[in-house]
Coordinates of C-alpha atoms in Angstrom, one line a residue:
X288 CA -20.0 41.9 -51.5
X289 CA -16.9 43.9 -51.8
X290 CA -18.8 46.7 -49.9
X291 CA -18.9 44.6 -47.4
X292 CA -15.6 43.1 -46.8
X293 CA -14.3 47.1 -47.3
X294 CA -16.8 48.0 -44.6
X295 CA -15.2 44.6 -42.4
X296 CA -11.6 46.4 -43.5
X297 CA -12.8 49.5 -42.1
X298 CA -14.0 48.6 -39.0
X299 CA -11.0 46.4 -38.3
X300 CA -9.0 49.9 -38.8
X301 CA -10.3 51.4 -36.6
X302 CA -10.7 49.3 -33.9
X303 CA -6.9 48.8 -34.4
X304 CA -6.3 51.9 -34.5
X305 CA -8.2 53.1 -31.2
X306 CA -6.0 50.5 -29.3
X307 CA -2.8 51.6 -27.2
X308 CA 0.7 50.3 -27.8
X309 CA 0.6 48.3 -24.9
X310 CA -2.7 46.6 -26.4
X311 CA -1.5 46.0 -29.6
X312 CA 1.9 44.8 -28.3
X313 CA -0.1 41.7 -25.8
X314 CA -2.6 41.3 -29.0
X315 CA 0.1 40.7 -31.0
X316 CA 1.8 38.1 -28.9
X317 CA -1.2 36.2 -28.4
X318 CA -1.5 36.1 -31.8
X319 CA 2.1 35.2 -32.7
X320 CA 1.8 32.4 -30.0
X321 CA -1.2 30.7 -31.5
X322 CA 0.2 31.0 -34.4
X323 CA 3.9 29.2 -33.0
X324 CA 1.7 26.4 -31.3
X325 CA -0.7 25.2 -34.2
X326 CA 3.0 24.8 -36.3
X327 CA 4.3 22.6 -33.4
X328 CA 1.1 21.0 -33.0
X329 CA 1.0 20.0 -36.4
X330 CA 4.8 19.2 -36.5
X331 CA 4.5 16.8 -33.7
X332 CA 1.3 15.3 -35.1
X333 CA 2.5 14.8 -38.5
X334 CA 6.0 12.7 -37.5
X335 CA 4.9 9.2 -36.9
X336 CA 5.1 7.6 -33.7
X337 CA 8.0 4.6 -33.7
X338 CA 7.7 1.6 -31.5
X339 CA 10.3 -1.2 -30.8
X340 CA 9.6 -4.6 -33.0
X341 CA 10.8 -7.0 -30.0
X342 CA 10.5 -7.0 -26.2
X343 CA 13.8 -9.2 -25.9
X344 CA 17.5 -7.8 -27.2
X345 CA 18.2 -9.1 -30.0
X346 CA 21.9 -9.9 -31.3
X347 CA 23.9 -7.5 -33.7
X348 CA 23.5 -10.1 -36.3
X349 CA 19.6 -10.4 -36.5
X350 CA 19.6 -6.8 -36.1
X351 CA 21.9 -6.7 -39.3
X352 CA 19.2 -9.0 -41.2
X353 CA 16.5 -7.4 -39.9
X354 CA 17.5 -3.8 -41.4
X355 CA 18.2 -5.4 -44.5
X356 CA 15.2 -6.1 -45.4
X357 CA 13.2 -3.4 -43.7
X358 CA 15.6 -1.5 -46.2
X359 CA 14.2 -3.7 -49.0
X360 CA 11.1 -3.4 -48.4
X361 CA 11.4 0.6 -47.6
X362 CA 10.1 0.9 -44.6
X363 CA 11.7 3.5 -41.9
X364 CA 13.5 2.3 -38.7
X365 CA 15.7 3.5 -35.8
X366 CA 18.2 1.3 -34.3
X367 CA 18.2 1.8 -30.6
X368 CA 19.7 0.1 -27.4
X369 CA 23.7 0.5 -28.6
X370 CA 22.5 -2.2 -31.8
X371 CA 20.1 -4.5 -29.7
X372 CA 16.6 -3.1 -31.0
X373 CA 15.4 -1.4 -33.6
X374 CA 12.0 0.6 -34.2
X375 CA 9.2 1.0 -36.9
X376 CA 6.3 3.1 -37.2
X377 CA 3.5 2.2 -35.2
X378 CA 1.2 2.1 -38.5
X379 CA 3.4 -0.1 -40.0
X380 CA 4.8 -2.7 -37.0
X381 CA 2.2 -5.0 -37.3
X382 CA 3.1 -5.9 -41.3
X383 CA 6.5 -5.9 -40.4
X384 CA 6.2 -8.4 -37.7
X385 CA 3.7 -10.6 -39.8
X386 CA 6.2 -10.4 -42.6
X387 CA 9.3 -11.1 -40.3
X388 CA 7.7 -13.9 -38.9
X389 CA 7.3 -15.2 -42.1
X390 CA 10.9 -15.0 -43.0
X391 CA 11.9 -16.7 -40.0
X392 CA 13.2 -13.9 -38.3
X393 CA 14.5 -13.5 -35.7
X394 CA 15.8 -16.6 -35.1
X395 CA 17.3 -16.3 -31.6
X396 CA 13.5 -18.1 -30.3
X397 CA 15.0 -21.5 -30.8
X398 CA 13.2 -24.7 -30.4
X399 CA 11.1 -25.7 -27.5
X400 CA 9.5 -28.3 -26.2
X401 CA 6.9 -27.7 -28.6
X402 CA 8.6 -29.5 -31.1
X403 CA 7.9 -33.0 -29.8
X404 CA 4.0 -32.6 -30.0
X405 CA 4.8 -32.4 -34.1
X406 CA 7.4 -34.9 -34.7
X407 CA 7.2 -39.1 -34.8
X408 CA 9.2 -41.3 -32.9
X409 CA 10.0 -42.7 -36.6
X410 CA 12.7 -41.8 -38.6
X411 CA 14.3 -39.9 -35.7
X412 CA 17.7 -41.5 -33.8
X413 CA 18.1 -41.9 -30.1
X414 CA 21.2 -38.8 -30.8
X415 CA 18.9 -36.8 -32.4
X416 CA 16.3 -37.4 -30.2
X417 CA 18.8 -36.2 -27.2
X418 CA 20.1 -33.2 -28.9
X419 CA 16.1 -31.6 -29.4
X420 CA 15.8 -32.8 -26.0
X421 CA 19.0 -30.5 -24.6
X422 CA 18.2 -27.5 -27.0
X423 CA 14.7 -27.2 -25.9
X424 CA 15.2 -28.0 -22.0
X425 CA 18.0 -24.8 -22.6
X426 CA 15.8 -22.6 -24.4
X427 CA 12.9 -23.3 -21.8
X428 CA 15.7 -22.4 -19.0
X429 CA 16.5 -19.1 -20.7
X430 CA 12.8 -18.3 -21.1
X431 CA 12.5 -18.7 -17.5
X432 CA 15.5 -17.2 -16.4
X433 CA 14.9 -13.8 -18.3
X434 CA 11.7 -13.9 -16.2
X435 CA 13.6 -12.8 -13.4
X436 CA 13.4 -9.2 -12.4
X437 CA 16.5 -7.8 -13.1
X438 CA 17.6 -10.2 -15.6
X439 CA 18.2 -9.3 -19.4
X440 CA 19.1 -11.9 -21.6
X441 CA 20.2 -15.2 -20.3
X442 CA 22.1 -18.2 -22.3
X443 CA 22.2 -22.0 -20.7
X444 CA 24.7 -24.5 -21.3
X445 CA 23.8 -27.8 -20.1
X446 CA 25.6 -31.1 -19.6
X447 CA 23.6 -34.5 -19.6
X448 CA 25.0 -37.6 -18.6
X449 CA 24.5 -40.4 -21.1
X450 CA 21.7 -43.0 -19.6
X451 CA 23.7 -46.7 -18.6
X452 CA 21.9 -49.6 -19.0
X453 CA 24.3 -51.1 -15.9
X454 CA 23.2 -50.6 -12.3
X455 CA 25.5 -48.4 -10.4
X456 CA 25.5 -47.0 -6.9
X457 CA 26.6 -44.2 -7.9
X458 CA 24.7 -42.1 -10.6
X459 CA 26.5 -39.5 -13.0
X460 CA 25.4 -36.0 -12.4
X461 CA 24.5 -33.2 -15.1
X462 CA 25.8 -30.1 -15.4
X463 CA 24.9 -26.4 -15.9
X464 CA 26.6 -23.1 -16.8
X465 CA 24.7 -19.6 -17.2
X466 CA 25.9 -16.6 -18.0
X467 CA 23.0 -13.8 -17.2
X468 CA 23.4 -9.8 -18.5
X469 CA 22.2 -8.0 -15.6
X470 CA 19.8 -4.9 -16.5
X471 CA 22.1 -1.2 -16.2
X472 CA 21.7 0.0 -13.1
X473 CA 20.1 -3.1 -11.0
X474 CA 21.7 -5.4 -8.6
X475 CA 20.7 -9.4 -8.0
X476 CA 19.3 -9.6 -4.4
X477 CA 20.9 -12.6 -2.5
X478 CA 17.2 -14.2 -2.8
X479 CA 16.8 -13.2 -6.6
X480 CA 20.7 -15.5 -7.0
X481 CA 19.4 -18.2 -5.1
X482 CA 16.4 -18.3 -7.2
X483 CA 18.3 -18.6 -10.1
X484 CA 20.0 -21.4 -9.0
X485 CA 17.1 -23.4 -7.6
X486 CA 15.7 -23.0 -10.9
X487 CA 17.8 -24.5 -12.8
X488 CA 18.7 -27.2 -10.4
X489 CA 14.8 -28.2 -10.1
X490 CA 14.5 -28.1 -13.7
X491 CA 16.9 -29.9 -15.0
X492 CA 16.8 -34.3 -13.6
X493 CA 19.7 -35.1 -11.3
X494 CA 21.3 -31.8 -11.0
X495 CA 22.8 -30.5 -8.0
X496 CA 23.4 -26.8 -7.1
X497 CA 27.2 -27.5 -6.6
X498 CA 27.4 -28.6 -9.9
X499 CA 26.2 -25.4 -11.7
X500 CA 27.7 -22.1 -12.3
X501 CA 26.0 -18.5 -12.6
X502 CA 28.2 -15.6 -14.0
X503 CA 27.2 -11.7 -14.9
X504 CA 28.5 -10.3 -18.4
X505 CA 31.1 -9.2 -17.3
X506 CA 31.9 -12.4 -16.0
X507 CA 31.7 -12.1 -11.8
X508 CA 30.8 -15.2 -10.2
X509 CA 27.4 -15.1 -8.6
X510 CA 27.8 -17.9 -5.7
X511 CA 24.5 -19.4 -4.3
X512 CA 24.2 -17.4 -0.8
X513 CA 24.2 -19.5 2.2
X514 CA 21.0 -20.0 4.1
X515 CA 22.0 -18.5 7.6
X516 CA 19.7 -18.5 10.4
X517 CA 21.1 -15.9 12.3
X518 CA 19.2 -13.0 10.2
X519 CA 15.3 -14.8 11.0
X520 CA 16.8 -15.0 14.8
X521 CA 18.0 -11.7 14.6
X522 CA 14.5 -10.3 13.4
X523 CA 12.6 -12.6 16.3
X524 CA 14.8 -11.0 18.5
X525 CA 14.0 -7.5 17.5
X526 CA 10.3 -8.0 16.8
X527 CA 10.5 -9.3 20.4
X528 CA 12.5 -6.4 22.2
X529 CA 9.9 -3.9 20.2
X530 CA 6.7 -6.0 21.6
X531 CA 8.6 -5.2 25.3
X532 CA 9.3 -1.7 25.2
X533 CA 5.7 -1.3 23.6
X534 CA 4.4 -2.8 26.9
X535 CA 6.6 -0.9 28.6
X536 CA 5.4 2.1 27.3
X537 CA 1.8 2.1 27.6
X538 CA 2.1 1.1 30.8
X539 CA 4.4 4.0 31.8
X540 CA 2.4 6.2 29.8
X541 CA -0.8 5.0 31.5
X542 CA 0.8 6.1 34.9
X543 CA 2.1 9.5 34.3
X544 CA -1.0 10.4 32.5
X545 CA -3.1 9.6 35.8
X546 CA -0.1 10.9 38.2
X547 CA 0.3 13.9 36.1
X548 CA -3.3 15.5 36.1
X549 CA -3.0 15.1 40.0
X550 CA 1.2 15.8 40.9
X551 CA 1.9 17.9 37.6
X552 CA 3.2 16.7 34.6
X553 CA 6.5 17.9 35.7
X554 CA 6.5 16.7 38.8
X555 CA 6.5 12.9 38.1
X556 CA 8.9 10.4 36.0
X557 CA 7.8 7.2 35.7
X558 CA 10.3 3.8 35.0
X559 CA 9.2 0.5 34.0
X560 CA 10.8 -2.8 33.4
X561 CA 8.9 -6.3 32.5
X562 CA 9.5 -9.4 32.2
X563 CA 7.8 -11.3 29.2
X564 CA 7.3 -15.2 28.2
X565 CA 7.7 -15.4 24.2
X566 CA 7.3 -19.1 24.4
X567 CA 4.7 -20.9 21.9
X568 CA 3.5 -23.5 23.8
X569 CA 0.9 -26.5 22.5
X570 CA -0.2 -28.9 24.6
X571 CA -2.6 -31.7 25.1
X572 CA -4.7 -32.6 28.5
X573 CA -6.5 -35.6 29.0
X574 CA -9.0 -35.8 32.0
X575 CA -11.0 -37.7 33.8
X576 CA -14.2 -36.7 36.0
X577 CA -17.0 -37.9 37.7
X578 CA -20.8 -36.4 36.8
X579 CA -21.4 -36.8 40.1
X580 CA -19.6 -34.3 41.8
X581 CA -21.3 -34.3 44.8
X582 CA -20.2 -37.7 46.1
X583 CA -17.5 -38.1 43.4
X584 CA -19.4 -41.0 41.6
X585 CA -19.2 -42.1 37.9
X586 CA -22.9 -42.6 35.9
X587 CA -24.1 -46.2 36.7
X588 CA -24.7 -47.9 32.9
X589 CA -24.4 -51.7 34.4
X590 CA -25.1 -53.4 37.3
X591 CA -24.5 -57.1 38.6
X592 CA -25.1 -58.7 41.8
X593 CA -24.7 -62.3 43.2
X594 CA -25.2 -64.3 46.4
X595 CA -24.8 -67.9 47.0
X596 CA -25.7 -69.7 50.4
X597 CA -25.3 -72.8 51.6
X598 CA -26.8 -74.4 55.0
X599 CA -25.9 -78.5 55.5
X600 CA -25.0 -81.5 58.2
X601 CA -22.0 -83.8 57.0
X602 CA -19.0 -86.1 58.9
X603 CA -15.7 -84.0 57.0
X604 CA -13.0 -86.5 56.1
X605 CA -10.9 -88.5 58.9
X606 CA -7.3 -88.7 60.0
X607 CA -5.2 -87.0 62.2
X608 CA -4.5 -83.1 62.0
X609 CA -1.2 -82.4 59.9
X610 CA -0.4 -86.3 59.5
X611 CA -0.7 -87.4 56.4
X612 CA 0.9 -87.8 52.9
X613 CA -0.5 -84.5 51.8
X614 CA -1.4 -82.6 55.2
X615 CA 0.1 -79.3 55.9
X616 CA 1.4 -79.9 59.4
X617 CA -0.2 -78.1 62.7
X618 CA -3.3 -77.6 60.4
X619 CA -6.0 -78.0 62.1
X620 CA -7.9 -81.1 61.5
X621 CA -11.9 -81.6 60.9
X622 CA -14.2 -82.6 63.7
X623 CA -14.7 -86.8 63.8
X624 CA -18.1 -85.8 64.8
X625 CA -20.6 -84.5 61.5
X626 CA -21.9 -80.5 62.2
X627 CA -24.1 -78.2 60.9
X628 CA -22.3 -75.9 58.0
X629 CA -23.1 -72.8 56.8
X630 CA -21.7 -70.7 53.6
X631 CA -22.6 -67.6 51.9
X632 CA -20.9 -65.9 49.1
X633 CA -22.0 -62.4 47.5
X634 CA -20.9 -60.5 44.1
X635 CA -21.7 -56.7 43.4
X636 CA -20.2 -55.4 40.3
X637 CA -20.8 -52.2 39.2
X638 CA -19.9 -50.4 36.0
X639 CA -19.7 -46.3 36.0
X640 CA -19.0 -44.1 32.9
X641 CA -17.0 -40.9 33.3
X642 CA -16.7 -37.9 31.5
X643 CA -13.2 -38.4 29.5
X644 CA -12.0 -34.5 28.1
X645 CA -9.1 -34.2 25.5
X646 CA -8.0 -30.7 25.3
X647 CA -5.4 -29.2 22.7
X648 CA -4.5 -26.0 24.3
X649 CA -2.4 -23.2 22.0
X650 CA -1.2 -20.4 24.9
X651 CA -0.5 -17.5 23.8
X652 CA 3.1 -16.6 23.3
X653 CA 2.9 -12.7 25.2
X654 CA 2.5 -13.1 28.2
X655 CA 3.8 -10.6 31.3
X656 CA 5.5 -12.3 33.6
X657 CA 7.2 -9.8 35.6
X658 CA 6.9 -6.0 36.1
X659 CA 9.0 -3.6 38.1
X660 CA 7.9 0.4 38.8
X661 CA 9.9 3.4 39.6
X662 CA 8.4 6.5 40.6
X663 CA 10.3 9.8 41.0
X664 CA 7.3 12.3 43.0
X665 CA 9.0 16.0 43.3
X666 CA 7.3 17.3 46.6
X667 CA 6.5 21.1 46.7
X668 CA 8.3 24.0 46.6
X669 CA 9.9 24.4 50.6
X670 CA 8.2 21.3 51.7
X671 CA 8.1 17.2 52.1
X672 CA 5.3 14.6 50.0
X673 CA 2.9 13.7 53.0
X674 CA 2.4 10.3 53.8
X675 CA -1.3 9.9 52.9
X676 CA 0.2 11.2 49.4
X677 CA 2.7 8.2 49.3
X678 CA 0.3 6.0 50.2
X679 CA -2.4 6.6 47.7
X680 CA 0.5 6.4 45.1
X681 CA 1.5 3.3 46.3
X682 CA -1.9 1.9 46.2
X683 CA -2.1 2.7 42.7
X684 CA 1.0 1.4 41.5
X685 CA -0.3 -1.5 43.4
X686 CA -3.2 -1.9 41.8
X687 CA -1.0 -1.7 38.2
X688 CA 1.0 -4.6 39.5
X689 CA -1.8 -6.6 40.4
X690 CA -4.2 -6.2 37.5
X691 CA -1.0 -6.7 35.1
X692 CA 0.3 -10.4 36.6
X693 CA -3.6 -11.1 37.1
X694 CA -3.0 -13.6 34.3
X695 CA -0.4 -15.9 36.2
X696 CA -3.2 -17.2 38.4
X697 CA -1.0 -16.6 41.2
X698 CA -2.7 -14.2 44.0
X699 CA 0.3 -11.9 45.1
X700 CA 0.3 -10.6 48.4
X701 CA 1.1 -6.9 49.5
X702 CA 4.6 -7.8 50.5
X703 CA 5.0 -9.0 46.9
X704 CA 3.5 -6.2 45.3
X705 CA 5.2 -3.6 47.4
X706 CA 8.4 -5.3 46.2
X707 CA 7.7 -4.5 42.5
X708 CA 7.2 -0.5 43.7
X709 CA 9.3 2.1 44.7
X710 CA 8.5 5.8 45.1
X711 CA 11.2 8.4 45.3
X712 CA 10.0 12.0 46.7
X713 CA 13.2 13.8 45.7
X714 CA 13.8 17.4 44.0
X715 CA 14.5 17.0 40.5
X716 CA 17.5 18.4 39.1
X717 CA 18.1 17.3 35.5
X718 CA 14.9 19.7 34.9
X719 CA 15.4 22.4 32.1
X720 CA 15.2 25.9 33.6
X721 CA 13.6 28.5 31.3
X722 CA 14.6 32.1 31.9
X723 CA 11.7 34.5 31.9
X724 CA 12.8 37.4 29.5
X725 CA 10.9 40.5 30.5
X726 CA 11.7 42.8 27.3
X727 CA 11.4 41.9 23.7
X728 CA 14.4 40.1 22.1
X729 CA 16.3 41.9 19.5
X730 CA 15.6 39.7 16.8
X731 CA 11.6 39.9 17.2
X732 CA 12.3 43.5 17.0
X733 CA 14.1 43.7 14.0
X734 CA 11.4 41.5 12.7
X735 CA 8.7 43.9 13.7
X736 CA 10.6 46.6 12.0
X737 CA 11.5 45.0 8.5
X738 CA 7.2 43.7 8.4
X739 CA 6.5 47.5 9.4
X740 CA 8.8 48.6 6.1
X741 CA 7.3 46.1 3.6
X742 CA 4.0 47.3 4.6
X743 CA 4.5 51.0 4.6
X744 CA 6.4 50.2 1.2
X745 CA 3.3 48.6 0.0
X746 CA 1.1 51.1 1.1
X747 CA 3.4 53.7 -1.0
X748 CA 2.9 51.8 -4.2
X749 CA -0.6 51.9 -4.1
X750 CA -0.6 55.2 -3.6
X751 CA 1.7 56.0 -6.1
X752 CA -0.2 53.7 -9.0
X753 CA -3.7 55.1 -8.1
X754 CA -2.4 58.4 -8.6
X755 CA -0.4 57.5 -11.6
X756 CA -3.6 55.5 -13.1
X757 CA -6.0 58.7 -12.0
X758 CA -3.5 60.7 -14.1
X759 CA -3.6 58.4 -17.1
X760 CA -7.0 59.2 -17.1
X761 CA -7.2 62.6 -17.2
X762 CA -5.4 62.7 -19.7
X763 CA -7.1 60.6 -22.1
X764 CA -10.3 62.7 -21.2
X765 CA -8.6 65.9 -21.9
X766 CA -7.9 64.5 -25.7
X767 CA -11.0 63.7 -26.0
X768 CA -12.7 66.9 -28.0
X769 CA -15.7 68.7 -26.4
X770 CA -19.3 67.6 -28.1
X771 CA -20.5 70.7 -29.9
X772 CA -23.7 72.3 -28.7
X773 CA -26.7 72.7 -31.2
X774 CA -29.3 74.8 -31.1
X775 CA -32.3 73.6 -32.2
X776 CA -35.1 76.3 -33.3
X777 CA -38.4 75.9 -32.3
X778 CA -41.1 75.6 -34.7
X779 CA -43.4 78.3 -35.9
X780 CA -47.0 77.9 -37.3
X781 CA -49.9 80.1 -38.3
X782 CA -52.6 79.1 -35.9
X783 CA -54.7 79.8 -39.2
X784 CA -53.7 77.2 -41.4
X785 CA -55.4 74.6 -43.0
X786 CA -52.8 71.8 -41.2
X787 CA -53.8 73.9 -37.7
X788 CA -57.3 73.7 -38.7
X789 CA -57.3 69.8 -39.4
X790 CA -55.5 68.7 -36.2
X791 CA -58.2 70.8 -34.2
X792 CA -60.8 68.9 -35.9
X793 CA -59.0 65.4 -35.3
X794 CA -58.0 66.0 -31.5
X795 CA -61.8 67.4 -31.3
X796 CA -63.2 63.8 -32.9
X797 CA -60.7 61.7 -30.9
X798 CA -62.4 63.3 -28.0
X799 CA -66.1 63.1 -29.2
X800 CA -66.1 60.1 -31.2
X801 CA -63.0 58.0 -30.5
X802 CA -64.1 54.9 -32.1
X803 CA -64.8 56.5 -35.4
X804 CA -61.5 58.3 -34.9
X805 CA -59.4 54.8 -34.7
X806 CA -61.7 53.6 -37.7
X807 CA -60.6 56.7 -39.8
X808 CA -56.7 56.0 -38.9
X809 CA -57.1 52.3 -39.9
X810 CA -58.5 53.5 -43.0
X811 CA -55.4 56.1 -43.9
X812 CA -53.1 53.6 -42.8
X813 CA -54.3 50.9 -44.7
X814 CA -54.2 53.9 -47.9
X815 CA -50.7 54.2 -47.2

C-alpha cells in the first residue's frame, strides 16, 4: 500500500515537474479559486436565511414586546424598516408566529366584525354594544384602506350620531377622519384619492364626502378631486382628430402610390382634407306596406257585402209643399197621386292586412362626409403636362371622390366632383437638391486609411507570434537529448547442433504431417 501511494507521489512529481511556469501559475489559480468558492459556498449556505414575521408595520411598541420575548425565548432577530419589522430565521418563523399568536401579539389587529357572531345580545348595554360597533366598522376601514396600492398603514376615526327616537327632517350626519402613511417614493393618483374617499363614505351609513377628511403623515390635506368633464371631452376630441388624419392619410397615401409609379415619386405631392360625421345616431322606423306591390293592395283576410232593394206602389202623405207645422219651406212636396218606388242600397266592406316593419337602426358614427384633393404634378424637364395627362389625373381623382362619398346616397355629378379636385402642373421648388460629388470625400478616405492600418497591424502580429511560437519550439526540441543508437548483434548458430537439428525436423513435420504437428504442440503446451 505505501508502495503505492509513493508510486501516486512519484508520478504526481513528475508530472509537476514537466509543466512550464505558465502552467503551473493558471493550475494554481484554478485550484486557489475552487478552493475560494467551496468556502463562500459553504459560508453562504451555513448563515440562515431570515424572513420578516408580519406583512403590515408594526408600531415601536409591539416591536419592543415582540423582542422581548424573542430574547426570552433565544431565538435570533433583526429589526428592520427604521423599528417597524423585525425578522427570524426562516426554520424557526413558523413557532414564533404560533407562539406569538398565542400571547396575543401583536395586538394592533383589533376587533372586527367577527366579534358579533360570538357574543349574546344578553348581558351586553346599548353603549357597549355601540362602541364594538365603532371599533370594528374602523378596523374594517383600515383593513380596506391599506388595500390601496400605495397605501401603508392607515388609522380611522369615526363619528356616529346618536339614533333619536323623534322624527326630524333633518338627519344628523357622521363623521370621518383618516390619516394614511403614503409608501417612500409613491404618489396618490387623483383616482386612487377619490377612491379613498368613496370608500369610506359608502361604508360608513349617512356619511357624506364633505364631511370627511383624508391627510398624509406628514399631515398634507388630500382634497377629493373634482370630477371635470373637460379631460373625457378632451380625449373624444383627440381620438376624433387621430381617426381624421388616419383617413386622411391612407387616402393620400393611396394616391401618390398610384400617381408615383406613373409621374415619379418626386414628381407628385398629394393634399387631402375631409369632412367627417362623429355623430352616434339611434333611431327607430316604423312602416307600413302593401304585399301587393303591384297594384298597391293590402292581403284581403275579411270580406262583407250587402244589398237591399226595394220595388212598391203607395199615395205618400198629403198637404201642401213647405206648409205645415213641421215642413221645411220650398221643399218640395209628394205627389197626391200614389207611384211606383224603387230603392236599392249596397254595402262592400273589405278588410286588408299590411306588412307593419319596426326597425331600430344604430348608424355608424364614422362616416365621410366631405373630401377635398390637391394635386401638385411637376411637368418635365423644358416642357408643359399635356392635357390627355391632366385629364386621366382628373378622372382618377374623380373616381376617389366618388367611391369615397358613395355612402351618402347622393349621386354627385361631374361638376360636383370636379369641384373637390384641383391639379397644379407647376415646377417644384421646395425640392432638396443633392450635389453629385465626383471624388471621394476626405473623411471616407481617412477611413480607408486607418481600416488599411489595423489590418496590416494585424497581419504583423500574426506574423510576429507564429514566428515567436515556431521559435519556442525549437527550442524545446533542441533540449530534448538525442535517443542513443544501439547496435544489436545478430545471432550466430552452428548449423550442426542438436537445437538446429530439431527445428529442421519440426518445420519438416509441420510440412508433412501438420495435424500431428498441432497435436504434438497441444501436448508440450499442456506439459508446460
Amino acid at each position: 500500500m505505501n508502495e503505492r501511494l509513493l508510486q501516486y507521489k512519484n508520478q504526481i512529481v513528475e508530472k509537476w515537474n514537466s509543466l512550464t511556469r505558465k502552467q503551473k501559475l493558471i493550475f494554481s489559480s484554478i485550484v486557489i479559486f475552487l478552493l475560494v468558492s467551496l468556502g463562500l459556498y459553504i459560508y453562504i449556505a451555513s448563515r440562515p436565511v431570515y424572513v420578516s414575521l408580519f406583512k403590515q408595520p408594526l408600531s415601536e411598541q409591539e416591536i419592543g414586546t415582540i423582542k422581548q420575548e424573542l430574547d426570552s425565548s433565544k431565538v435570533d432577530y433583526h429589526i428592520i424598516n427604521n423599528g417597524t419589522g423585525i425578522e427570524v430565521p426562516q426554520v424557526n418563523a413558523q413557532d414564533v408566529i404560533v407562539d406569538l399568536a398565542a400571547k396575543g401579539i401583536p395586538s394592533t389587529a383589533g376587533i372586527s366584525t367577527q366579534i358579533f357572531t360570538g357574543t349574546s345580545s344578553f348581558g351586553i348595554t346599548d353603549r357597549q354594544f355601540d362602541v364594538l360597533k365603532k371599533d370594528a366598522l374602523q378596523a374594517e376601514l383600515k383593513k380596506m384602506l391599506e388595500r390601496v396600492d400605495g397605501v401603508q398603514t392607515a388609522q380611522v376615526m369615526l363619528t356616529l350620531p346618536n339614533d333619536d327616537v323623534w322624527v326630524t327632517e333633518t338627519k344628523e350626519q357622521a363623521s370621518a377622519s383618516v390619516i394614511v402613511q403614503i409608501e417612500p417614493g409613491k404618489q396618490l393618483t387623483p383616482e386612487q384619492t377619490r377612491a379613498l374617499y368613496f370608500i369610506v363614505s359608502r361604508s360608513v351609513p349617512n356619511l357624506p364626502t364633505d364631511q370627511i377628511t383624508i391627510t398624509d403623515q406628514y399631515s398634507n390635506l388630500l382634497k377629493l378631486p373634482d370630477t371635470d368633464d373637460s379631460t373625457n371631452s378632451m380625449s373624444a376630441y383627440q381620438q376624433q382628430e387621430k381617426i381624421k388624419a388616419e383617413v386622411q392619410a391612407n387616402i393620400q397615401k393611396d394616391i401618390y402610390n398610384f400617381l408615383g409609379v406613373i409621374m415619379g415619386r418626386d414628381k407628385v405631392i398629394v393634399q387631402t382634407a375631409v369632412k367627417m360625421d362623429f355623430a352616434n345616431e339611434k333611431r327607430e322606423e316604423k312602416l307600413v306596406t302593401a304585399p301587393d306591390t303591384t297594384n298597391n293592395e293590402g292581403l284581403v283576410i275579411s270580406a262583407k257585402k250587402l244589398s237591399e232593394t226595394f220595388s212598391g206602389q203607395g199615395t205618400p202623405p198629403g198637404g201642401t209643399a213647405g206648409t205645415g207645422q213641421n215642413d221645411v219651406p220650398s221643399f218640395p212636396g209628394a205627389s197626391q197621386s200614389g207611384s211606383n218606388s224603387n230603392y236599392e242600397k249596397t254595402d262592400d266592406i273589405v278588410n286588408r292586412e299590411v306588412n307593419r316593419i319596426t326597425r331600430n337602426i344604430v348608424e355608424s358614427p364614422y362616416k365621410l362626409v366631405d373630401l377635398s384633393i390637391n394635386v401638385g404634378v411637376e411637368p418635365p424637364t423644358g416642357g408643359q403636362l399635356d392635357q390627355q395627362t391632366m385629364d386621366s389625373i382628373r378622372q382618377v381623382l374623380r373616381n376617389v371622390v366618388k367611391v369615397s362619398l358613395s355612402e351618402k346616397g347622393v349621386s354627385l355629378t361631374q361638376d360636383e366632383l370636379d369641384q373637390r379636385i384641383s391639379i397644379f402642373p407647376r415646377t417644384f421648388s421646395g425640392k432638396v437638391v443633392v450635389e453629385q460629388q465626383t471624388g471621394l470625400s476626405p473623411s471616407l478616405l481617412i477611413g480607408a486609411g486607418v481600416l488599411a492600418l489595423l489590418a496590416l497591424g494585424a497581419v504583423g502580429f500574426m506574423v510576429f507570434r507564429r514566428r515567436k511560437q515556431a521559435q519556442q519550439l525549437q527550442e524545446e526540441f533542441t533540449d530534448i537529448p538525442e535517443p542513443q543508437i544501439f547496435e544489436v548483434p545478430d545471432l550466430q548458430y552452428d548449423e550442426n547442433s542438436d537445437e538446429v537439428v530439431v527445428r529442421k525436423q519440426l518445420e519438416k513435420l509441420a510440412r508433412s504431417r501438420p495435424d500431428e504437428f498441432v497435436v504434438l504442440l497441444r501436448t508440450w503446451l499442456a506439459e508446460d
